[in-house]
Short mmCIF file of C-alpha atoms in Angstrom, two decimals:
data_model
loop_
_atom_site.label_atom_id
_atom_site.label_comp_id
_atom_site.label_asym_id
_atom_site.label_seq_id
_atom_site.Cartn_x
_atom_site.Cartn_y
_atom_site.Cartn_z
CA MET A 1 95.77 117.09 117.66
CA PRO A 2 96.23 113.51 118.84
CA VAL A 3 97.01 110.43 116.80
CA TRP A 4 94.00 108.16 117.32
CA ILE A 5 94.63 104.52 118.21
CA CYS A 6 92.07 101.73 117.93
CA ALA A 7 91.97 100.12 121.37
CA THR A 8 91.25 96.68 119.87
CA CYS A 9 93.83 96.30 117.09
CA VAL A 10 96.07 99.24 118.18
CA ASN A 11 96.48 100.53 114.64
CA HIS A 12 97.17 104.26 114.43
CA TYR A 13 95.05 106.79 112.55
CA PRO A 14 95.93 110.35 111.45
CA GLU A 15 95.95 113.34 113.78
CA SER A 16 92.48 114.81 114.17
CA ASP A 17 90.31 116.66 116.66
CA THR A 18 87.95 113.69 116.77
CA PRO A 19 88.48 109.95 116.18
CA PRO A 20 87.26 108.15 113.05
CA ALA A 21 83.75 106.73 113.01
CA SER A 22 85.11 103.17 112.86
CA CYS A 23 88.28 101.12 112.48
CA VAL A 24 88.53 99.62 108.99
CA ILE A 25 90.85 96.90 110.29
CA CYS A 26 88.45 95.70 112.99
CA ASP A 27 85.38 95.99 110.73
CA ASP A 28 86.93 93.35 108.46
CA GLU A 29 85.97 89.70 109.10
CA ARG A 30 89.58 88.82 110.03
CA GLN A 31 89.32 91.06 113.11
CA TRP A 32 86.51 92.00 115.47
CA VAL A 33 84.79 94.93 117.12
CA PRO A 34 83.95 94.49 120.84
CA SER A 35 80.30 93.93 121.62
CA THR A 36 80.46 97.19 123.60
CA GLY A 37 81.43 99.05 120.43
CA GLN A 38 84.43 100.80 118.93
CA ARG A 39 86.78 102.49 121.40
CA TRP A 40 89.68 104.87 120.78
CA THR A 41 92.70 105.91 122.80
CA THR A 42 95.88 107.98 122.38
CA LEU A 43 99.56 107.62 123.23
CA ALA A 44 99.18 110.19 126.01
CA GLU A 45 96.26 108.28 127.51
CA LEU A 46 98.14 104.97 127.33
CA GLY A 47 101.22 106.50 128.94
CA ALA A 48 99.13 108.01 131.74
CA ALA A 49 97.55 104.59 132.33
CA GLY A 50 101.00 103.13 133.02
CA HIS A 51 101.82 101.39 129.75
CA THR A 52 105.52 100.94 129.06
CA LEU A 53 107.63 99.12 126.50
CA GLU A 54 109.50 96.09 127.79
CA VAL A 55 112.82 95.46 126.04
CA ARG A 56 114.14 91.89 126.28
CA GLU A 57 117.00 90.07 124.52
CA ILE A 58 115.71 86.90 122.88
CA GLU A 59 118.91 85.61 121.33
CA PRO A 60 122.14 87.31 120.21
CA GLY A 61 121.17 89.87 117.60
CA LEU A 62 117.43 89.74 118.35
CA VAL A 63 115.58 91.92 120.86
CA GLY A 64 111.88 91.77 121.73
CA LEU A 65 109.74 94.87 122.34
CA GLY A 66 106.44 94.28 124.13
CA VAL A 67 103.89 96.55 125.77
CA GLU A 68 103.19 96.10 129.48
CA PRO A 69 100.44 95.80 130.53
CA GLY A 70 99.24 94.10 127.35
CA LEU A 71 97.48 96.15 124.72
CA GLY A 72 95.10 95.19 121.92
CA ILE A 73 96.43 92.35 119.77
CA ASN A 74 99.46 92.60 122.05
CA GLN A 75 102.08 91.62 119.50
CA ARG A 76 105.70 91.59 120.56
CA GLY A 77 107.84 93.51 118.09
CA LEU A 78 111.29 92.22 117.13
CA LEU A 79 114.45 94.25 116.58
CA VAL A 80 116.86 92.45 114.26
CA ARG A 81 120.36 93.82 114.87
CA THR A 82 123.10 93.68 112.24
CA PRO A 83 126.46 95.42 111.78
CA LYS A 84 124.88 97.44 108.95
CA GLY A 85 121.80 98.55 110.88
CA ASN A 86 118.67 97.36 112.67
CA LEU A 87 115.21 96.50 111.40
CA LEU A 88 112.10 96.75 113.59
CA TRP A 89 109.52 94.08 112.74
CA ASP A 90 105.82 94.14 113.72
CA PRO A 91 106.12 97.23 115.96
CA PRO A 92 103.63 97.24 118.86
CA GLY A 93 101.12 100.08 119.08
CA PHE A 94 102.75 102.01 121.93
CA LEU A 95 106.03 103.82 122.33
CA ASP A 96 107.33 106.65 124.47
CA GLU A 97 110.58 108.57 124.92
CA ALA A 98 112.05 105.82 127.10
CA ALA A 99 111.37 103.25 124.36
CA VAL A 100 113.01 105.44 121.73
CA ARG A 101 116.07 105.91 123.96
CA ALA A 102 116.32 102.15 124.51
CA VAL A 103 116.28 101.42 120.79
CA ARG A 104 118.73 104.24 120.12
CA GLU A 105 121.13 102.65 122.63
CA LEU A 106 120.78 99.36 120.70
CA GLY A 107 121.95 101.03 117.51
CA GLY A 108 118.84 102.82 116.28
CA LEU A 109 116.87 101.85 113.19
CA HIS A 110 117.54 101.37 109.51
CA ALA A 111 113.90 100.57 108.66
CA VAL A 112 110.52 99.46 110.05
CA SER A 113 108.37 96.70 108.57
CA SER A 114 105.35 94.54 109.41
CA SER A 115 104.01 91.13 108.53
CA HIS A 116 100.48 92.34 107.72
CA PRO A 117 97.95 95.12 108.48
CA HIS A 118 96.94 93.82 111.92
CA MET A 119 100.51 94.52 113.04
CA TYR A 120 101.29 97.89 111.52
CA GLY A 121 100.98 99.29 115.05
CA ALA A 122 103.07 102.40 115.70
CA ALA A 123 105.18 101.98 112.55
CA VAL A 124 104.88 105.63 111.52
CA GLU A 125 105.77 106.88 115.02
CA TRP A 126 108.93 104.75 114.98
CA SER A 127 109.72 105.97 111.48
CA ARG A 128 109.47 109.59 112.52
CA ALA A 129 111.52 109.05 115.67
CA PHE A 130 114.46 107.69 113.62
CA ASP A 131 113.78 109.24 110.19
CA VAL A 132 113.69 105.84 108.47
CA PRO A 133 111.37 104.23 105.90
CA VAL A 134 108.40 101.99 106.64
CA LEU A 135 108.55 98.99 104.29
CA LEU A 136 105.07 97.59 103.61
CA ALA A 137 103.87 95.04 101.07
CA GLU A 138 102.38 96.81 98.06
CA ASP A 139 99.39 94.44 97.94
CA ASP A 140 98.24 95.61 101.39
CA LEU A 141 98.68 99.38 101.03
CA SER A 142 94.91 99.87 100.86
CA TRP A 143 94.81 98.80 104.53
CA VAL A 144 97.19 101.52 105.75
CA THR A 145 95.30 103.52 108.35
CA ARG A 146 97.91 106.25 108.84
CA PRO A 147 99.36 107.26 105.46
CA ASP A 148 102.82 108.82 105.55
CA PRO A 149 105.49 109.78 102.99
CA ALA A 150 107.92 107.42 104.75
CA ILE A 151 105.95 104.34 103.59
CA ARG A 152 107.80 102.47 100.83
CA PRO A 153 105.99 99.66 98.97
CA TRP A 154 107.70 96.41 98.01
CA SER A 155 106.60 93.08 96.57
CA GLY A 156 107.91 89.56 96.10
CA SER A 157 111.05 89.74 98.20
CA LEU A 158 113.30 92.53 99.39
CA SER A 159 116.82 92.37 100.82
CA VAL A 160 116.79 95.10 103.46
CA LEU A 161 120.14 94.43 105.13
CA PRO A 162 122.80 91.74 104.65
CA GLY A 163 121.12 88.47 105.67
CA VAL A 164 117.77 90.18 106.33
CA THR A 165 115.11 89.58 103.64
CA LEU A 166 111.40 90.33 103.49
CA VAL A 167 109.41 87.57 101.79
CA GLN A 168 105.82 87.99 100.61
CA CYS A 169 103.79 84.84 101.29
CA GLY A 170 100.16 85.92 100.97
CA GLY A 171 97.54 83.90 102.80
CA HIS A 172 96.20 85.85 105.76
CA PHE A 173 96.33 89.00 103.59
CA PRO A 174 97.55 89.20 99.98
CA GLY A 175 100.69 90.95 101.20
CA SER A 176 101.22 88.87 104.35
CA SER A 177 104.94 88.44 104.76
CA VAL A 178 107.73 86.96 106.82
CA LEU A 179 111.25 88.12 107.53
CA HIS A 180 114.12 85.72 106.90
CA TRP A 181 117.09 86.32 109.18
CA ALA A 182 119.99 84.25 107.91
CA ASP A 183 122.13 84.70 111.04
CA GLY A 184 119.36 83.70 113.44
CA ALA A 185 119.31 80.46 115.41
CA ASP A 186 123.12 80.43 115.67
CA GLY A 187 123.49 80.74 111.92
CA ALA A 188 120.91 78.08 111.02
CA GLY A 189 118.42 80.77 110.03
CA ALA A 190 115.15 82.03 111.51
CA LEU A 191 111.81 83.20 110.19
CA LEU A 192 109.93 86.06 111.84
CA THR A 193 106.34 85.37 110.85
CA GLY A 194 103.81 87.42 112.83
CA ASP A 195 100.85 85.13 112.22
CA THR A 196 101.46 84.56 108.51
CA ILE A 197 102.71 81.22 109.83
CA TYR A 198 101.02 80.85 113.21
CA VAL A 199 102.94 79.11 116.01
CA THR A 200 100.52 77.11 118.18
CA PRO A 201 100.52 77.15 122.01
CA GLY A 202 102.51 73.93 122.40
CA GLN A 203 105.37 75.58 120.49
CA ASP A 204 105.84 72.39 118.44
CA ARG A 205 103.46 73.03 115.53
CA VAL A 206 102.29 75.78 113.21
CA THR A 207 98.99 76.48 111.53
CA PHE A 208 97.56 78.74 108.83
CA LEU A 209 94.55 80.97 109.40
CA TRP A 210 92.40 83.46 107.55
CA SER A 211 91.24 84.74 110.95
CA ALA A 212 92.53 83.62 114.33
CA PRO A 213 89.92 85.38 116.53
CA ASN A 214 87.03 84.35 114.27
CA MET A 215 88.44 80.83 113.68
CA LEU A 216 88.29 80.94 109.89
CA PRO A 217 90.67 78.54 108.10
CA LEU A 218 92.92 79.26 105.16
CA PRO A 219 92.13 77.51 101.84
CA GLU A 220 94.52 74.86 100.56
CA ARG A 221 95.72 77.01 97.68
CA LEU A 222 96.86 79.74 100.05
CA VAL A 223 98.46 77.31 102.49
CA ARG A 224 100.52 75.88 99.63
CA GLN A 225 101.39 79.42 98.53
CA VAL A 226 102.76 80.35 101.96
CA VAL A 227 104.88 77.20 102.22
CA SER A 228 106.18 77.58 98.68
CA ALA A 229 107.26 81.17 99.37
CA VAL A 230 109.48 80.20 102.33
CA ARG A 231 110.83 76.93 100.88
CA PRO A 232 113.90 78.53 99.22
CA TYR A 233 115.13 79.84 102.60
CA GLU A 234 116.97 77.91 105.28
CA PHE A 235 115.58 78.26 108.80
CA ASP A 236 115.65 76.20 111.95
CA ARG A 237 113.54 78.52 114.11
CA VAL A 238 110.28 80.44 113.78
CA TYR A 239 109.41 83.49 115.86
CA GLY A 240 105.70 84.28 115.76
CA GLY A 241 104.08 87.51 116.88
CA TRP A 242 104.07 87.00 120.65
CA TRP A 243 106.56 86.26 123.43
CA THR A 244 105.73 82.56 123.64
CA SER A 245 105.11 81.99 119.92
CA VAL A 246 108.45 80.32 119.20
CA LEU A 247 109.17 77.12 117.30
CA ASP A 248 112.68 76.57 118.57
CA ARG A 249 114.14 73.89 116.31
CA ASP A 250 113.66 71.85 113.13
CA ALA A 251 111.26 74.55 112.00
CA LYS A 252 111.47 74.08 108.24
CA ARG A 253 110.51 70.42 108.48
CA VAL A 254 107.71 71.23 110.95
CA VAL A 255 106.24 73.88 108.66
CA GLU A 256 106.10 71.43 105.74
CA ARG A 257 104.66 68.62 107.87
CA CYS A 258 102.02 70.85 109.47
CA ALA A 259 100.96 72.23 106.10
CA ASP A 260 100.40 68.69 104.80
CA ARG A 261 98.42 67.79 107.92
CA TYR A 262 96.33 70.97 107.65
CA VAL A 263 95.44 70.17 104.04
CA GLN A 264 94.43 66.64 105.06
CA PHE A 265 91.79 68.12 107.33
CA LEU A 266 90.62 70.60 104.70
CA ARG A 267 90.09 67.71 102.29
CA GLY A 268 88.47 65.47 104.87
CA ASP A 269 91.30 62.96 104.51
CA ALA A 270 92.61 63.07 108.07
CA PRO A 271 92.31 59.65 109.72
CA GLU A 272 90.02 59.25 112.71
CA ARG A 273 91.66 58.32 115.99
#
């Protein structure tokens, strides 16, 4: 029986003869169902259609994994490499034997994790390929669409590997999280944020959203909560959920400044220009 994959968000659902009636992720107001209706696919169908996983070094110790041609939300996963093991962050929804071989050649996996439910992707498939745990925020476990014994809940913060820490921020989802990589950005520190902290197209600002596709803002209380959660960590760079979502320098200051500006608009205090 196939694993069913929502073609819109690319979350995986349990093996079954027939697909689910709907995708609980896309039915939520933070996502969307196409006007043509719910559609399902499988790994075999995606492979036959020519989808592959592109593996690309981003900086020393950090490798990007993206599906080509693009698929669903089309997040680019990130493999954080350390001498004690590798962590796969925000895994995309497709993998095949070639992708598994490529990651094995890079040192394999110690664990898999995700920023929030939209980006759980093929986490369980990666877990099974390497026999490693899937680390998911406890507050978001109700959104897991493919339950598995490998899923391990955590909350607050969790040191996964030396210099690699999961940090719960809330906001987009109660369990929305970032990954702090102390050795990133040449030792200045980097945050891997998915869209918990959303890097804007100019790659010089960030924003905070309840829903990106439906253009729903995040309340001030939650914006402050996100910024407060990352404040104890040093970081000069932010890697968002896509290839071009990178804030390359001075990131901690930019996050604070953009949060203040965002709140100005929420309050109606932003000056007219």
